[in-house]
GROMACS .gro file of C-alpha atoms in nm:
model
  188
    1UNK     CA    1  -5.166   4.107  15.214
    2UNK     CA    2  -4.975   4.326  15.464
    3UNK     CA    3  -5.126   4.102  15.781
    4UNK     CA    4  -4.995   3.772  15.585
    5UNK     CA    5  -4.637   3.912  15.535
    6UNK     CA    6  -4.581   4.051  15.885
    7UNK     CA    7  -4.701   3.627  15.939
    8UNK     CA    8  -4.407   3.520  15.691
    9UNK     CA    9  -4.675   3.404  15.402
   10UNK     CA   10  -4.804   3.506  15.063
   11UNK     CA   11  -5.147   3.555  15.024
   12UNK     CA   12  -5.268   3.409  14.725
   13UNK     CA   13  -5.569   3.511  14.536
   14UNK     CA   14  -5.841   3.327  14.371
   15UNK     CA   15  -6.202   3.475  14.245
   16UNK     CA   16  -6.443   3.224  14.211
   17UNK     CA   17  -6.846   3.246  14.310
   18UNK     CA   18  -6.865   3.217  14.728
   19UNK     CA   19  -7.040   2.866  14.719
   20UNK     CA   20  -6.745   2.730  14.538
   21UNK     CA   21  -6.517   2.850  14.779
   22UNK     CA   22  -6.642   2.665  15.036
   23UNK     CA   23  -6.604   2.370  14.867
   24UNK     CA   24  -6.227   2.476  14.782
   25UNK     CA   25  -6.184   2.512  15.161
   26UNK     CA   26  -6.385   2.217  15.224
   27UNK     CA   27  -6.168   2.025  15.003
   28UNK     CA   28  -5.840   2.204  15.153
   29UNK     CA   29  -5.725   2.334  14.826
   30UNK     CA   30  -5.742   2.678  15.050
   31UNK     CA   31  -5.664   2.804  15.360
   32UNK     CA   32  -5.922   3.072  15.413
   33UNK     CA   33  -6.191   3.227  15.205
   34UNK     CA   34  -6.336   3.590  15.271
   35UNK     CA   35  -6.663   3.621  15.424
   36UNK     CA   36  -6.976   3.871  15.399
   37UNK     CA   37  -7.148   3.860  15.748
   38UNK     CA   38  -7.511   3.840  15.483
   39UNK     CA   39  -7.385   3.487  15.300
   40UNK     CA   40  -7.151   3.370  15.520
   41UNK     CA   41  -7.311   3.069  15.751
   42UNK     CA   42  -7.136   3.004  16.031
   43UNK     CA   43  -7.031   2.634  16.070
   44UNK     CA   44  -6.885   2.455  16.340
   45UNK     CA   45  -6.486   2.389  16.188
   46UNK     CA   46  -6.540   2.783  16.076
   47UNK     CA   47  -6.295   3.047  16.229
   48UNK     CA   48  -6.347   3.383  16.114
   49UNK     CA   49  -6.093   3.706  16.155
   50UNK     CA   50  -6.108   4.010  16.320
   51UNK     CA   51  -6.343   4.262  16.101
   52UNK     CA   52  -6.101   4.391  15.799
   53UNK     CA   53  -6.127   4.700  15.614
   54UNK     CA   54  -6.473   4.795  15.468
   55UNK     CA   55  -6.565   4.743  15.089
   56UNK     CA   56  -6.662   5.086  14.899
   57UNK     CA   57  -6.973   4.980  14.750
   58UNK     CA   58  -7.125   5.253  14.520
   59UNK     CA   59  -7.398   5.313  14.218
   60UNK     CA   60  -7.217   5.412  13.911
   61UNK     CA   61  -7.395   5.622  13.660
   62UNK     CA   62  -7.275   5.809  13.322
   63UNK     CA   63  -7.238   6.224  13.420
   64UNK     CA   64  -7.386   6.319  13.169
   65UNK     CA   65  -7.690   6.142  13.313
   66UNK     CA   66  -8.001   6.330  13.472
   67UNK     CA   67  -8.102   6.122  13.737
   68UNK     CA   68  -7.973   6.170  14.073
   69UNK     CA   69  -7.965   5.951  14.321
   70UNK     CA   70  -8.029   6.072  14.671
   71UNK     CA   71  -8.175   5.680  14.827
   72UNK     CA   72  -8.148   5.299  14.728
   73UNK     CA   73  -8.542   5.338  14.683
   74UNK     CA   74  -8.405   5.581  14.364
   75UNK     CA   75  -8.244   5.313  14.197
   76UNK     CA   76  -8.591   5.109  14.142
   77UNK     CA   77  -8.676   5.375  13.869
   78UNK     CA   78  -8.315   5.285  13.663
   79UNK     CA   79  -8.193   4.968  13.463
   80UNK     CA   80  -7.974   4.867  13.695
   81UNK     CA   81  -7.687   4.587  13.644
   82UNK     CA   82  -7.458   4.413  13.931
   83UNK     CA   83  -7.246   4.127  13.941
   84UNK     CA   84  -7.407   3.817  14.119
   85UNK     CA   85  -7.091   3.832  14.404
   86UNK     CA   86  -7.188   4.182  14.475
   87UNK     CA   87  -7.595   4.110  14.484
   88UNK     CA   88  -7.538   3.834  14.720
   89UNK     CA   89  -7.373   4.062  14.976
   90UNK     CA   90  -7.554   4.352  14.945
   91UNK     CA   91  -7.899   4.186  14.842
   92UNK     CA   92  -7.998   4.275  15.248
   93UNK     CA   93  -7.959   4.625  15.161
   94UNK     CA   94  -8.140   4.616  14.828
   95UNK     CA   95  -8.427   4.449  14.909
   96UNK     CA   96  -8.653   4.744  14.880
   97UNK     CA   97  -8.534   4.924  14.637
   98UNK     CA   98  -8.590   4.673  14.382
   99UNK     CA   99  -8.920   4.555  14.482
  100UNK     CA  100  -9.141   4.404  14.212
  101UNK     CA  101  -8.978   4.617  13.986
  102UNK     CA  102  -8.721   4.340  13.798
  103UNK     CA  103  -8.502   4.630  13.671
  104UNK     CA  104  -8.216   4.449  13.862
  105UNK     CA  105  -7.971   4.266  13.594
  106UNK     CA  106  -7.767   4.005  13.704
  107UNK     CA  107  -7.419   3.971  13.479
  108UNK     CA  108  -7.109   3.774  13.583
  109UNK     CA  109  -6.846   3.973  13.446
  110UNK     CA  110  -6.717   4.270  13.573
  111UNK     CA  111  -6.580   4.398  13.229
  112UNK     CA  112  -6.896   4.343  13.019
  113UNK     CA  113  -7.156   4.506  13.298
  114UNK     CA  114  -6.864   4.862  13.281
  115UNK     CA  115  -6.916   4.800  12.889
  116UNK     CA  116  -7.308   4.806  12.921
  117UNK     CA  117  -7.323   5.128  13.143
  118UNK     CA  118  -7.118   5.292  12.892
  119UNK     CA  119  -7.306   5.209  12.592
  120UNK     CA  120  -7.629   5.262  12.772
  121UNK     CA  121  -7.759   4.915  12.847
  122UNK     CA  122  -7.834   4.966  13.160
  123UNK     CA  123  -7.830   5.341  13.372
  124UNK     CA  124  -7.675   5.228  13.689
  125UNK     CA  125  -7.396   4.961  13.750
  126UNK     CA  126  -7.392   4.877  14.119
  127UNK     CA  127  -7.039   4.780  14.242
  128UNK     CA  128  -6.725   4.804  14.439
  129UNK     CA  129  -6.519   5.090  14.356
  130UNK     CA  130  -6.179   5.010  14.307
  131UNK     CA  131  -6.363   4.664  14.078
  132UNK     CA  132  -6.464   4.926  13.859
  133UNK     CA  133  -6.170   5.134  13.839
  134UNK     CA  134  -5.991   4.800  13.756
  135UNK     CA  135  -6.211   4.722  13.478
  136UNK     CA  136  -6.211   5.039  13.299
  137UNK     CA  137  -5.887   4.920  13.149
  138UNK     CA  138  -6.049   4.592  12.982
  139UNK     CA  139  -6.343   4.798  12.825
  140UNK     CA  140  -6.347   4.803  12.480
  141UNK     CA  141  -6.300   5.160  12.335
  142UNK     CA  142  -6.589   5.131  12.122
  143UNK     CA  143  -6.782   5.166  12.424
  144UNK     CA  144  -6.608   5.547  12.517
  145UNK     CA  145  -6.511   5.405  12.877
  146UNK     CA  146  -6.336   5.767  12.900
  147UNK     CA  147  -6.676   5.908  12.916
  148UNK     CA  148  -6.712   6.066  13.311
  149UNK     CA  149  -6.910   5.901  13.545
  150UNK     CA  150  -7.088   6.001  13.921
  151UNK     CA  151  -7.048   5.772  14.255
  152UNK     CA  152  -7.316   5.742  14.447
  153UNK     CA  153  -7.224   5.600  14.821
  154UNK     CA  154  -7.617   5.469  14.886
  155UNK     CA  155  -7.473   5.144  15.092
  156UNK     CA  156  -7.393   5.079  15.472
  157UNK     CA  157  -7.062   4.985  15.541
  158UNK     CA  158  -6.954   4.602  15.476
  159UNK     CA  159  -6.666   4.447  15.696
  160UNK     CA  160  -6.596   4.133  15.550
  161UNK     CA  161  -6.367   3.862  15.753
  162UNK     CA  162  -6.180   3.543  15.704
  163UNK     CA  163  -6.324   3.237  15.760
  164UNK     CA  164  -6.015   3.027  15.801
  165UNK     CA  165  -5.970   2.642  15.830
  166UNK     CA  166  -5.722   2.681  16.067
  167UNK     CA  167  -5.782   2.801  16.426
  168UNK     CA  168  -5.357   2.866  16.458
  169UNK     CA  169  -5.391   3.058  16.105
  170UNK     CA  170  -5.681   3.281  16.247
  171UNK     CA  171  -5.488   3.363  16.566
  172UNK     CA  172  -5.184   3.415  16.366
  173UNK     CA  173  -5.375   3.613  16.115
  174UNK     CA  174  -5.577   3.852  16.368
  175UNK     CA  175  -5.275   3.922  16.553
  176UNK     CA  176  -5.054   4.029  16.250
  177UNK     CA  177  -5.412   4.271  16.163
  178UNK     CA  178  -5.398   4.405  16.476
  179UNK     CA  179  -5.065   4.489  16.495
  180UNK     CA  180  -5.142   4.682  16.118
  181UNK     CA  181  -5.454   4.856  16.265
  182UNK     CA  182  -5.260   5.007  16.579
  183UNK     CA  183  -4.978   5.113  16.305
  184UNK     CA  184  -5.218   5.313  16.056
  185UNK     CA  185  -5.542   5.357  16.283
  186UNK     CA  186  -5.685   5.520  15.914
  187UNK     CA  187  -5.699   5.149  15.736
  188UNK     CA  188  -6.001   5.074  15.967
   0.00000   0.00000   0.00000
């Protein structure tokens, strides 16, 4: 946001599934989509930013839990849930982990897989951070979401990029980032 305002525009968010951004940009009813370096295929009109700030990808468990979780290879013993976004990105990373085991659930809603950690549905929600944090306030109170919970940082870090349509818009883009980056070396 801070990149696109130094550039005199208003970013503009819009969450749908990856594959269907493409076709949004595709289709120019975008300008840019954000990329994972693991499901983003590079194509010949594609022009991707500098490396932006890393995603905080974590395991979330209840406290009052007694598992710990010390390696990814841990979580194949849980119930674990993610968010089909979040598997597609770090699927490279947990490849292992859930070998064979099919304790992986895939839900597409943020709200509902915070909800089913609560309740006890599943033992470990695998997600970004500050997603979670953002849908603590949409869980219903039936399911206690005041009850306290561990982070567990078990994931390499993830630098997403833009892939924009526009090669001007990239330069534009990566300049205005840079110019944030040498301002507050820390956002890296």
């Amino acid at each position: 946001s801070a990149a696109f305002g130094l550039m005199g525009q208003h970013a503009q968010y819009v969450y749908v599934p990856y594959e269907e951004a493409v076709g949004h940009m595709d289709k120019h009813h975008v300008q840019g989509i954000l990329a994972f370096s693991s499901i983003h295929r590079p194509g010949n009109s594609d022009h991707l930013s500098e490396p932006l700030v890393t995603r905080d990808f974590v395991v979330v468990t209840l406290a009052g839990n007694q598992e710990t979780i010390g390696k990814r290879e841990d979580l194949g013993k849980l119930k674990a849930g993610i968010h089909p976004d979040i598997l597609e990105v770090l699927e490279p990373q947990l490849k292992e982990a859930f070998k064979g085991t099919g304790s992986l659930q895939e839900v597409s809603n943020y709200v509902l897989l915070s909800s089913m950690l609560f309740t006890g549905a599943i033992d470990a929600l695998i997600t970004e951070k500050s997603i979670f944090t953002h849908s603590l306030g949409s869980v219903p109170g039936d399911a206690q979401p005041s009850q306290p919970v561990k982070f567990y940082r078990l994931f390499d870090p993830v630098y997403p990029k833009i892939s924009f349509a526009n090669k001007m818009l990239r330069d534009r883009f990566n300049d205005a980032w840079k110019e944030i980056v040498k301002a507050e070396p820390d956002r890296k």
